[in-house]
Coordinates of C-alpha atoms and ligand atoms in Angstrom, one line a residue:
X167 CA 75.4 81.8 110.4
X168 CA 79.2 80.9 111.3
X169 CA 81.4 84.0 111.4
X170 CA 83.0 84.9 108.1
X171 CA 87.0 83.8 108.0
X172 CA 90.0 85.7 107.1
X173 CA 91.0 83.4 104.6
X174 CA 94.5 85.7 103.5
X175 CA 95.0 85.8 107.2
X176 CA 94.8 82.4 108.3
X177 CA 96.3 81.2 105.0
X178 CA 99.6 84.1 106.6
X179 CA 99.6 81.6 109.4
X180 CA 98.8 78.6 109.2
X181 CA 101.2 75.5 108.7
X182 CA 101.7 74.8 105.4
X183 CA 102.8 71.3 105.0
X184 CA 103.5 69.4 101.7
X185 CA 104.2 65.8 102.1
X186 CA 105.5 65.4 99.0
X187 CA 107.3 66.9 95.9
X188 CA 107.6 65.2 92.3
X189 CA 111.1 66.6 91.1
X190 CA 112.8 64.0 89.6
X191 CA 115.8 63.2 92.2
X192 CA 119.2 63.6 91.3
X193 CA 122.4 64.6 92.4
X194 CA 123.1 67.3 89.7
X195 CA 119.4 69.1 91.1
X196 CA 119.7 72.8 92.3
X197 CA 117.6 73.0 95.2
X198 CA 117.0 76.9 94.6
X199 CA 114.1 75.4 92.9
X200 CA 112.3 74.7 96.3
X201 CA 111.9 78.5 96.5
X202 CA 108.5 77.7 94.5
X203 CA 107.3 76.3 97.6
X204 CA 108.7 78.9 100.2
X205 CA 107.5 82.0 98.3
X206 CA 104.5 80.6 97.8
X207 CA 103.6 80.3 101.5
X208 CA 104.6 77.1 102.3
X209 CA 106.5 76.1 105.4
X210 CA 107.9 72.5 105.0
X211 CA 108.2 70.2 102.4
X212 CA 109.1 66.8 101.5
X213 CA 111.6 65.7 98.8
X214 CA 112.5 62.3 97.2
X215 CA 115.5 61.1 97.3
X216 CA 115.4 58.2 95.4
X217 CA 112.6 56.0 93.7
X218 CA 113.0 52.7 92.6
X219 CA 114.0 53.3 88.9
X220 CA 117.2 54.5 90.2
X221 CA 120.2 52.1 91.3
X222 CA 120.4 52.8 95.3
X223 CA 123.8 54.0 94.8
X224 CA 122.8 56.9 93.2
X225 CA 119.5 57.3 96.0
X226 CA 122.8 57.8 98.5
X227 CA 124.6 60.3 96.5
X228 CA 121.6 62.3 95.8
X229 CA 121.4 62.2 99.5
X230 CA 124.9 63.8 100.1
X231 CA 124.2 66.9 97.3
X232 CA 120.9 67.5 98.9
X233 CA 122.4 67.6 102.1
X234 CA 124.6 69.6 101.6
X235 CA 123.1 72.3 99.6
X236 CA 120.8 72.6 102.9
X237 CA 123.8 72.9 104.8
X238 CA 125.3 75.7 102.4
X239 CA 121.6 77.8 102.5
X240 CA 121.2 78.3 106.7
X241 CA 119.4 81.5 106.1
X242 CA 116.6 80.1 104.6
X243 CA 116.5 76.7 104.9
X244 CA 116.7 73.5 107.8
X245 CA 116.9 70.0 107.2
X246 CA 114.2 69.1 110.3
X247 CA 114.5 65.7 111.8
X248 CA 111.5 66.5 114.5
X249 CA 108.4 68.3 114.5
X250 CA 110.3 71.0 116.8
X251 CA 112.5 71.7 113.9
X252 CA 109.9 73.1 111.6
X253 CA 108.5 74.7 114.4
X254 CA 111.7 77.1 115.1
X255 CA 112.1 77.0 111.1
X256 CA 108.6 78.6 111.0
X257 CA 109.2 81.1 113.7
X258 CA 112.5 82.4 112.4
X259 CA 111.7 82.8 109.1
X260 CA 112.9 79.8 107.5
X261 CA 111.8 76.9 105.8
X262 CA 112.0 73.3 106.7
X263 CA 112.6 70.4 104.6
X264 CA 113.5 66.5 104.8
X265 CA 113.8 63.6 102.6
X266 CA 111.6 60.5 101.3
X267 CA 112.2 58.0 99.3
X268 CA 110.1 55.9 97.3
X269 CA 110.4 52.6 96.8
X270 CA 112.5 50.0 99.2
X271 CA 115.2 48.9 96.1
X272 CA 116.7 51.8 97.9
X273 CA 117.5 49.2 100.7
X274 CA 119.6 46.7 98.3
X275 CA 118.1 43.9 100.5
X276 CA 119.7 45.4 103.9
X277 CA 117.4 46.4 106.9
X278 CA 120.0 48.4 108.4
X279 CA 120.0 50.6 105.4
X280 CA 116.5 52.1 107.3
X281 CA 118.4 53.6 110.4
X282 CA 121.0 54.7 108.3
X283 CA 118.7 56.7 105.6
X284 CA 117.0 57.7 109.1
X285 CA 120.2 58.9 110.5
X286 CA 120.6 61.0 106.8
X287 CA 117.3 63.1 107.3
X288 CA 114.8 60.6 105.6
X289 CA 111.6 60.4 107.7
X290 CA 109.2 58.9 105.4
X291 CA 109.4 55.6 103.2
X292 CA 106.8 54.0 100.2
X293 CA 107.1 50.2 100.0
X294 CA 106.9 50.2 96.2
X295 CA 107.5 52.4 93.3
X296 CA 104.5 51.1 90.8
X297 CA 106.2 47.7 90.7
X298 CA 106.9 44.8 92.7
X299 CA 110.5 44.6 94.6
X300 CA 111.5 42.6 97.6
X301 CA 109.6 44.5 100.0
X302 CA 105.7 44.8 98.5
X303 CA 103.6 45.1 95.5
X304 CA 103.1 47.6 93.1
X305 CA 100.2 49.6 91.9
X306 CA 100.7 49.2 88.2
X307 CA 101.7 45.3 88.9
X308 CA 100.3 42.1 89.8
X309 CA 100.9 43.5 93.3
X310 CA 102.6 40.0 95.4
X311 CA 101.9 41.7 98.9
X312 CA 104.1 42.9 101.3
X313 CA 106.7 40.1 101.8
X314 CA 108.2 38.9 105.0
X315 CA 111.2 41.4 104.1
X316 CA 108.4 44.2 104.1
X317 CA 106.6 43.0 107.2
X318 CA 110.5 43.6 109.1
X319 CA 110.9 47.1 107.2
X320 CA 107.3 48.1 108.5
X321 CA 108.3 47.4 112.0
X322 CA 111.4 48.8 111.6
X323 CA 110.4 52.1 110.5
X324 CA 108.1 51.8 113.4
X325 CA 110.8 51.7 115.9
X326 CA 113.2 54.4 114.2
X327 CA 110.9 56.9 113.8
X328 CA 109.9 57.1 110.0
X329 CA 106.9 57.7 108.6
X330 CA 105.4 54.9 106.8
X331 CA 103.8 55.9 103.4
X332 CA 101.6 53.5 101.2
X333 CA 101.6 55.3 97.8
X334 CA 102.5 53.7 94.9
X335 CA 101.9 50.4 96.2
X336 CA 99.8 48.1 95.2
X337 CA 95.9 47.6 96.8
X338 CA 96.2 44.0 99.1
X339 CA 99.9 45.5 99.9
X340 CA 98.9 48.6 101.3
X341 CA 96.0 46.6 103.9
X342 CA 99.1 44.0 104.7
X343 CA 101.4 47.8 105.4
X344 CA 98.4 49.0 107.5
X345 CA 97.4 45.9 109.3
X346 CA 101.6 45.5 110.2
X347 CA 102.2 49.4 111.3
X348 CA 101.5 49.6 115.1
X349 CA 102.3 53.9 114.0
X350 CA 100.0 55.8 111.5
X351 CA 100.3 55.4 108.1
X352 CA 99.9 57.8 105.2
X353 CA 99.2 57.8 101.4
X354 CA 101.5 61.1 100.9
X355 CA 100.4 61.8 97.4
X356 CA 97.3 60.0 96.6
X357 CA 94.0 60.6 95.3
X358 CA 90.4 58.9 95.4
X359 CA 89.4 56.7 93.1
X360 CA 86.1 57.2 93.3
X361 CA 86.6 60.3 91.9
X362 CA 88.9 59.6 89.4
X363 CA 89.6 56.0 87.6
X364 CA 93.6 55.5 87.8
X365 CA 95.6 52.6 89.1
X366 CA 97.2 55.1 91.1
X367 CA 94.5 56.2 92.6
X368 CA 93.4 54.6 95.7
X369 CA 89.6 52.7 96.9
X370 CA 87.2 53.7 99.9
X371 CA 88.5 50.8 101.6
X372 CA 91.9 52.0 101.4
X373 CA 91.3 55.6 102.5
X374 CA 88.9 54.0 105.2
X375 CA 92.0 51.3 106.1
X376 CA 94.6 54.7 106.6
X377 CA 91.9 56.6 108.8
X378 CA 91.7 54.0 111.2
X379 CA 95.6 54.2 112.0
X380 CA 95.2 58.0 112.5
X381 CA 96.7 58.5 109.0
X382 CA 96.1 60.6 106.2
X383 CA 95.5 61.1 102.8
X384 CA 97.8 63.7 100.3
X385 CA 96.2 65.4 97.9
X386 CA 98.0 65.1 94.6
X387 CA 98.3 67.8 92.1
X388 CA 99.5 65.8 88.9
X389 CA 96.6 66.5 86.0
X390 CA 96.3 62.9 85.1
X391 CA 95.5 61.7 88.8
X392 CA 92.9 64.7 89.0
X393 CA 91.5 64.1 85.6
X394 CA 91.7 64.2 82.2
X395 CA 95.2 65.8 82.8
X396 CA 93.0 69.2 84.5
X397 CA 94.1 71.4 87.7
X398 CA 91.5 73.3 88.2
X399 CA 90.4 74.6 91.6
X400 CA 86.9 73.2 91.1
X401 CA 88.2 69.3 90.5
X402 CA 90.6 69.2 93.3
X403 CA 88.0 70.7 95.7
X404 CA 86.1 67.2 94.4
X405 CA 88.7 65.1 95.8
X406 CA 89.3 66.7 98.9
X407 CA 85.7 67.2 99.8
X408 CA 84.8 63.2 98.7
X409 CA 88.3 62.0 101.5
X410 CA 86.5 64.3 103.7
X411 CA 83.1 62.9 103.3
X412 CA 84.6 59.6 103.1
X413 CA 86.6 59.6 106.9
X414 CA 86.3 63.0 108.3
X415 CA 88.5 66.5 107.8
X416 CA 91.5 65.2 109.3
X417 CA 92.4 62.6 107.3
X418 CA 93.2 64.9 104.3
X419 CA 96.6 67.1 103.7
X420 CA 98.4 68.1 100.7
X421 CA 101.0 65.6 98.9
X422 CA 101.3 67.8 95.6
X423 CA 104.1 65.6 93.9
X424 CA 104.8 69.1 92.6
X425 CA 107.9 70.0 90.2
X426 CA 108.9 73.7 89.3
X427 CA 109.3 74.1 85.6
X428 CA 112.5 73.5 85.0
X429 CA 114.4 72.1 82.0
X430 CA 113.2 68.4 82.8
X431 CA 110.5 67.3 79.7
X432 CA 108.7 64.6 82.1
X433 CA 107.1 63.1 79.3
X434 CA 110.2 61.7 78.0
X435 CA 111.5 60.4 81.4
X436 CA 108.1 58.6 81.8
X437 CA 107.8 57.5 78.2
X438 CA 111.4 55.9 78.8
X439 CA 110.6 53.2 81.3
X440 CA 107.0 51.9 80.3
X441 CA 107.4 49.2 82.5
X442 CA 106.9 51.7 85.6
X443 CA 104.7 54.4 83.6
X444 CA 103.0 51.7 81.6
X445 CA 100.4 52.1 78.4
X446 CA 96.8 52.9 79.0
X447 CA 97.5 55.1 82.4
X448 CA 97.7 58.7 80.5
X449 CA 101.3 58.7 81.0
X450 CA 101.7 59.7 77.3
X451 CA 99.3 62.8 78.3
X452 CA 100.7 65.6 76.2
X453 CA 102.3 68.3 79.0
X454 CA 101.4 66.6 81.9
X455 CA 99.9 69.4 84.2
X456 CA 100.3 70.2 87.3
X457 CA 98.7 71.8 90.4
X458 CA 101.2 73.8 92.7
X459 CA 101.3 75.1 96.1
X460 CA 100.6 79.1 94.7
X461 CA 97.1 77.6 93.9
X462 CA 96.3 76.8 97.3
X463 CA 94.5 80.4 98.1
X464 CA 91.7 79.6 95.8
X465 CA 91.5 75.9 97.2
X466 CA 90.8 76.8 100.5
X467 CA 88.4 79.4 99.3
X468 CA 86.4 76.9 97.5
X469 CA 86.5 74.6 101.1
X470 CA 85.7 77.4 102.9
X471 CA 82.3 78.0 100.4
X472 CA 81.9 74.1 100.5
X473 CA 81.8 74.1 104.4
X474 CA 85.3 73.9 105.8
X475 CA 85.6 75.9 109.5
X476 CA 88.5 77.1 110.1
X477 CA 90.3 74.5 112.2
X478 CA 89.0 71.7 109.1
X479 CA 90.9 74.2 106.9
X480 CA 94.1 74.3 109.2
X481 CA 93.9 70.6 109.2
X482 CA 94.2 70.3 105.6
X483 CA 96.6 72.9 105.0
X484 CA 99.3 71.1 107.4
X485 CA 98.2 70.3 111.1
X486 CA 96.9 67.1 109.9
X487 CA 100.2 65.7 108.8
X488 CA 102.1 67.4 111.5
X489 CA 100.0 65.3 113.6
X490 CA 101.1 62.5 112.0
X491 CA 104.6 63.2 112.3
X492 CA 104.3 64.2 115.8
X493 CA 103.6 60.6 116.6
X494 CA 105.8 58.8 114.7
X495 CA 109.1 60.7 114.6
X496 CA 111.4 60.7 117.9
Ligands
LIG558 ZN1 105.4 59.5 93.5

C-alpha cells in the first residue's frame, strides 16, 4: 500500500509547465488571454510566435507586440530567458512566459536570424511547420530530411541555448534532428501514434529516438490528435500512460497547443490553406475541440488511480521539461 497523495495539494505546488500554446500568432493578439493558463494553475508557458504560413516579417513584428505587452503587465507576468526566471516568477506570484516559433521560414534563409530570435526571448524552435522549407521535412509532406541548412540550424541552436523541438516535422527528419542535436530534444506538442492514427502523431521509434537525448514528449490537447475530435480525461490518460509505458515517466510533459475561446473560428483559418491542413487529416472536424490546462486536476487524478507516485506526477506536470530546459538554455 503506497501512502494516499494530496492531489489539490501537490497540484497547489507543483510546476506547471506548458510547452506549448495553439493561439494563432499575430501582432493584433491581446495577451490578457494567457490568464486561461495563469488562473488555471499554471506557472509558465510557451507561445508561438510565428509558424511557417506566415511571411517572417510579420513572425518579427508579432515578436515586438508580445514583447511589449509583457513588458507593460510586470505584475503578473515575466518574459523568462533561464530556468531561474520562472523560478522567481513562481515564487513572487507571477507567471512566466517565452516565445517559440514554428517552422524555420522564420529564418528567411539566415542563420544569424537564430541568435537574434534568441536574443528576442525565443528559446525553442520546430524545423518544419507540416511542410517541407529549406531547413527539413514536413509531417503532412513527402518529408526531404533535414537539409545541410538544418544540420547548421541544429547546431546552432545547440550553441545558443534554444531548445530544439521536432513537432510538425516529418518522420526520417526528426531521426536526422535527433541524431544532429548533441542537447535534448523535444516533441512539444505531440501525441502517440499508436494510440491514435494521425500524420501528426508520432511512432514508437520516434518517442524511443527523443528518450534517448533526455527529451520529452508534450501531450497535446487538440480533439483530433486525441481522437475522433474527443477530450476526455479517460483518452488523454491513454496517451500519457502508453509514452510512459513506452520510455519511462520522464519523458512525458504537457504541450497543450491550447487556445482560449476567443473570436478566432479555427476551422476557417485551417480550411484556408489546405496545403498545410490538408484533406483526409480531420482538419474539416466540425468545432475542433480542445483540452485545456483547467482539466489537468482530473488528469492527474486518473494517473494517480493508474499508478503515477508522486514525483512521476510532478514529472509530468512540469519538472520534466524544466529539466529539459535546464540543460539547454544558458
Ligand atoms: Zn503546432
Amino acid at each position: 500500500m503506497g501512502k494516499t497523495i494530496d492531489l489539490d495539494q501537490l497540484y497547489a505546488d507543483a510546476l506547471v509547465w506548458d510547452a506549448h500554446a495553439g493561439v494563432f500568432p499575430n501582432p493584433g493578439v491581446d495577451l490578457n488571454l494567457l490568464e486561461d493558463w495563469r488562473l488555471a494553475g499554471t506557472d509558465y508557458v510557451s507561445i508561438n510566435v510565428g509558424f511557417d504560413v506566415m511571411d517572417w516579417r510579420e513572425t518579427l513584428a508579432t515578436l515586438a507586440a508580445y514583447r511589449r505587452w509583457v513588458v507593460d503587465h510586470p505584475e503578473s507576468y515575466v518574459l523568462a530567458s533561464r530556468v531561474a526566471d520562472i523560478d522567481r516568477a513562481r515564487a513572487e506570484g507571477r507567471f512566466a512566459l517565452s516565445f517559440d516559433i514554428e517552422g524555420m521560414n522564420a529564418l528567411n534563409g539566415d542563420i544569424n536570424m537564430v541568435s537574434l530570435y534568441h536574443a528576442l526571448g525565443v528559446r525553442q524552435m520546430l524545423f518544419a511547420y507540416n511542410l517541407n522549407n529549406a531547413a527539413a521535412g514536413g509531417c503532412h509532406d513527402d518529408d526531404s530530411g533535414l537539409t545541410d541548412f538544418g544540420r547548421a540550424v541544429v547546431r546552432e541552436m545547440n550553441r545558443v541555448g534554444m531548445i530544439v523541438d521536432c513537432s510538425h516535422a516529418g518522420h526520417r527528419t526528426t531521426l536526422d534532428i535527433m541524431q544532429e542535436s548533441s542537447q535534448p530534444v523535444v516533441f512539444s506538442h505531440s501525441n502517440p501514434v499508436a494510440v491514435w492514427q494521425h500524420q501528426r502523431n508520432i511512432s514508437d521509434e520516434q518517442i524511443r529516438a527523443c528518450a534517448a537525448t533526455g527529451g520529452v514528449i508534450g501531450l497535446n490537447g487538440m480533439g483530433i490528435f486525441l481522437g475522433d475530435n474527443v477530450t476526455d480525461i479517460d483518452t488523454m490518460q491513454r496517451h500519457v500512460t502508453y509514452v510512459s509505458d513506452l520510455v519511462g515517466p520522464e519523458h512525458i510533459g504537457i504541450g497543450f497547443d491550447y487556445s482560449p475561446d476567443i473570436d478566432v473560428d479555427i476551422g476557417v483559418i485551417l480550411r484556408s490553406r489546405p496545403d498545410y491542413w490538408p484533406a483526409g487529416q480531420q482538419y474539416d472536424s466540425k468545432d475542433i475541440k480542445h483540452a485545456g490546462p483547467s482539466q489537468l486536476p482530473r488528469l492527474i487524478a486518473k494517473l494517480a488511480a493508474r499508478g503515477f507516485g508522486e514525483n512521476e506526477i510532478r514529472g509530468f506536470l512540469g519538472e520534466n521539461f524544466r529539466r529539459v530546459a535546464a540543460s539547454v538554455w544558458h
